[in-house]
């Protein structure tokens, strides 16, 4: 069954798409319009109770949180496509280290900047 990826074609959804391409996993996207607030609608909240994207559906299995999704597909398709986890426990330690750096040191400040930018664009302020 083809994996479904819920989200817009920007932001964190892209990270999941890159992972699926690298792992050579067939997928289809289900567009969720963040600007219309579709991620806060009751149907979507059944998939992702925090109203955020991305979400993936792999058969009956539903998963959200982008890094959890990356780990899931990297493990599930360990022997298919690009090796994303390394060959040794030391490699894996470095993968986990950089996933944490990205989660805690990179994304929070970047996300704040993006929110400020979009708020000013939506308010019509250049
Ligand atoms: N920790 C979550 C963060 C998800 C997240 O913040 N997604 C943003 C886009 S990058 C979102 O859904 N924004 C819409 C909103 O805040 O309503 C993950 O990595 O999946």
mmCIF file of N, CA, C and O and ligand atoms in Angstrom, residues 8 10-13 34 37 39-40 44 48 50-54 64-69 102 107 111 115, ligand 1:
data_model
loop_
_atom_site.group_PDB
_atom_site.id
_atom_site.type_symbol
_atom_site.label_atom_id
_atom_site.label_comp_id
_atom_site.label_asym_id
_atom_site.label_seq_id
_atom_site.Cartn_x
_atom_site.Cartn_y
_atom_site.Cartn_z
ATOM 1 N N UNK A 8 1.340 20.375 3.626
ATOM 2 C CA UNK A 8 1.524 21.217 2.448
ATOM 3 C C UNK A 8 2.844 20.846 1.783
ATOM 4 O O UNK A 8 3.623 20.069 2.332
ATOM 5 N N UNK A 10 5.465 22.437 1.618
ATOM 6 C CA UNK A 10 6.558 23.214 2.177
ATOM 7 C C UNK A 10 6.755 22.757 3.630
ATOM 8 O O UNK A 10 6.072 21.853 4.092
ATOM 9 N N UNK A 11 7.676 23.393 4.299
ATOM 10 C CA UNK A 11 7.928 23.149 5.727
ATOM 11 C C UNK A 11 8.361 21.708 5.993
ATOM 12 O O UNK A 11 8.936 21.035 5.132
ATOM 13 N N UNK A 12 8.059 21.237 7.172
ATOM 14 C CA UNK A 12 8.575 19.957 7.659
ATOM 15 C C UNK A 12 8.126 18.778 6.800
ATOM 16 O O UNK A 12 8.783 17.732 6.798
ATOM 17 N N UNK A 13 7.021 18.950 6.101
ATOM 18 C CA UNK A 13 6.545 17.873 5.224
ATOM 19 C C UNK A 13 7.635 17.480 4.227
ATOM 20 O O UNK A 13 7.810 16.299 3.896
ATOM 21 N N UNK A 34 -2.216 24.948 5.123
ATOM 22 C CA UNK A 34 -1.918 25.583 6.408
ATOM 23 C C UNK A 34 -2.466 26.993 6.498
ATOM 24 O O UNK A 34 -2.830 27.459 7.587
ATOM 25 N N UNK A 37 -5.962 26.900 7.523
ATOM 26 C CA UNK A 37 -6.167 26.285 8.844
ATOM 27 C C UNK A 37 -6.743 24.882 8.765
ATOM 28 O O UNK A 37 -7.364 24.402 9.718
ATOM 29 N N UNK A 39 -5.331 22.216 9.063
ATOM 30 C CA UNK A 39 -4.716 21.331 10.062
ATOM 31 C C UNK A 39 -5.399 21.415 11.425
ATOM 32 O O UNK A 39 -5.080 20.661 12.333
ATOM 33 N N UNK A 40 -6.346 22.359 11.553
ATOM 34 C CA UNK A 40 -7.064 22.502 12.833
ATOM 35 C C UNK A 40 -8.496 21.974 12.734
ATOM 36 O O UNK A 40 -9.279 22.118 13.673
ATOM 37 N N UNK A 44 -8.845 16.338 10.496
ATOM 38 C CA UNK A 44 -7.390 16.266 10.552
ATOM 39 C C UNK A 44 -6.906 16.000 11.980
ATOM 40 O O UNK A 44 -5.938 15.258 12.194
ATOM 41 N N UNK A 48 -3.836 13.990 13.786
ATOM 42 C CA UNK A 48 -2.766 14.710 14.499
ATOM 43 C C UNK A 48 -3.425 15.633 15.526
ATOM 44 O O UNK A 48 -3.845 16.752 15.187
ATOM 45 N N UNK A 50 -2.538 17.611 17.711
ATOM 46 C CA UNK A 50 -1.982 18.941 17.984
ATOM 47 C C UNK A 50 -2.192 19.896 16.807
ATOM 48 O O UNK A 50 -1.789 21.065 16.874
ATOM 49 N N UNK A 51 -2.799 19.387 15.728
ATOM 50 C CA UNK A 51 -3.108 20.254 14.591
ATOM 51 C C UNK A 51 -1.879 20.730 13.833
ATOM 52 O O UNK A 51 -1.837 21.873 13.369
ATOM 53 N N UNK A 52 -0.896 19.866 13.706
ATOM 54 C CA UNK A 52 0.331 20.228 12.990
ATOM 55 C C UNK A 52 0.591 19.202 11.889
ATOM 56 O O UNK A 52 0.088 18.076 11.938
ATOM 57 N N UNK A 53 1.379 19.581 10.913
ATOM 58 C CA UNK A 53 1.805 18.627 9.904
ATOM 59 C C UNK A 53 3.330 18.505 9.979
ATOM 60 O O UNK A 53 3.982 19.384 10.548
ATOM 61 N N UNK A 54 3.862 17.403 9.479
ATOM 62 C CA UNK A 54 3.246 16.339 8.675
ATOM 63 C C UNK A 54 2.691 15.183 9.501
ATOM 64 O O UNK A 54 3.000 15.041 10.691
ATOM 65 N N UNK A 64 2.887 10.769 13.507
ATOM 66 C CA UNK A 64 3.250 12.174 13.328
ATOM 67 C C UNK A 64 4.520 12.446 14.115
ATOM 68 O O UNK A 64 5.038 11.554 14.769
ATOM 69 N N UNK A 65 5.020 13.653 14.027
ATOM 70 C CA UNK A 65 6.330 14.092 14.513
ATOM 71 C C UNK A 65 7.373 13.673 13.469
ATOM 72 O O UNK A 65 7.715 12.485 13.338
ATOM 73 N N UNK A 66 7.884 14.672 12.765
ATOM 74 C CA UNK A 66 8.728 14.394 11.605
ATOM 75 C C UNK A 66 9.931 13.497 11.925
ATOM 76 O O UNK A 66 10.253 12.592 11.155
ATOM 77 N N UNK A 67 10.576 13.737 13.057
ATOM 78 C CA UNK A 67 11.780 12.940 13.342
ATOM 79 C C UNK A 67 11.424 11.491 13.677
ATOM 80 O O UNK A 67 12.173 10.564 13.355
ATOM 81 N N UNK A 68 10.273 11.298 14.317
ATOM 82 C CA UNK A 68 9.792 9.930 14.573
ATOM 83 C C UNK A 68 9.506 9.244 13.243
ATOM 84 O O UNK A 68 9.817 8.057 13.055
ATOM 85 N N UNK A 69 8.949 10.005 12.299
ATOM 86 C CA UNK A 69 8.638 9.457 10.975
ATOM 87 C C UNK A 69 9.939 9.065 10.254
ATOM 88 O O UNK A 69 10.042 7.985 9.664
ATOM 89 N N UNK A 102 19.323 19.556 15.403
ATOM 90 C CA UNK A 102 18.339 20.176 14.499
ATOM 91 C C UNK A 102 17.056 20.504 15.266
ATOM 92 O O UNK A 102 16.490 21.598 15.125
ATOM 93 N N UNK A 107 15.862 24.371 14.589
ATOM 94 C CA UNK A 107 14.467 24.614 14.205
ATOM 95 C C UNK A 107 13.751 25.673 15.065
ATOM 96 O O UNK A 107 13.067 26.531 14.498
ATOM 97 N N UNK A 111 12.020 28.653 13.166
ATOM 98 C CA UNK A 111 10.556 28.633 13.118
ATOM 99 C C UNK A 111 9.990 29.980 13.600
ATOM 100 O O UNK A 111 9.022 30.487 13.036
ATOM 101 N N UNK A 115 7.642 32.475 11.418
ATOM 102 C CA UNK A 115 6.334 32.954 11.904
ATOM 103 C C UNK A 115 6.255 34.476 11.834
ATOM 104 O O UNK A 115 5.247 35.045 11.433
HETATM 105 N N1 LIG B 1 7.658 18.654 16.062
HETATM 106 C C1 LIG B 1 6.755 18.665 14.933
HETATM 107 C C2 LIG B 1 6.540 20.100 14.504
HETATM 108 C C3 LIG B 1 5.466 20.184 13.481
HETATM 109 C C4 LIG B 1 5.218 21.633 13.092
HETATM 110 O O1 LIG B 1 5.484 22.565 13.887
HETATM 111 N N2 LIG B 1 4.704 21.822 11.899
HETATM 112 C C5 LIG B 1 4.403 23.147 11.437
HETATM 113 C C6 LIG B 1 4.968 23.348 10.047
HETATM 114 S S1 LIG B 1 6.727 23.215 10.059
HETATM 115 C C7 LIG B 1 2.892 23.304 11.397
HETATM 116 O O2 LIG B 1 2.184 22.335 11.347
HETATM 117 N N3 LIG B 1 2.431 24.567 11.415
HETATM 118 C C8 LIG B 1 1.025 24.838 11.319
HETATM 119 C C9 LIG B 1 0.457 25.399 12.588
HETATM 120 O O3 LIG B 1 1.238 25.741 13.501
HETATM 121 O O4 LIG B 1 -0.781 25.491 12.666
HETATM 122 C C10 LIG B 1 7.345 17.823 13.791
HETATM 123 O O5 LIG B 1 8.571 17.789 13.676
HETATM 124 O O6 LIG B 1 6.567 17.211 13.042
#
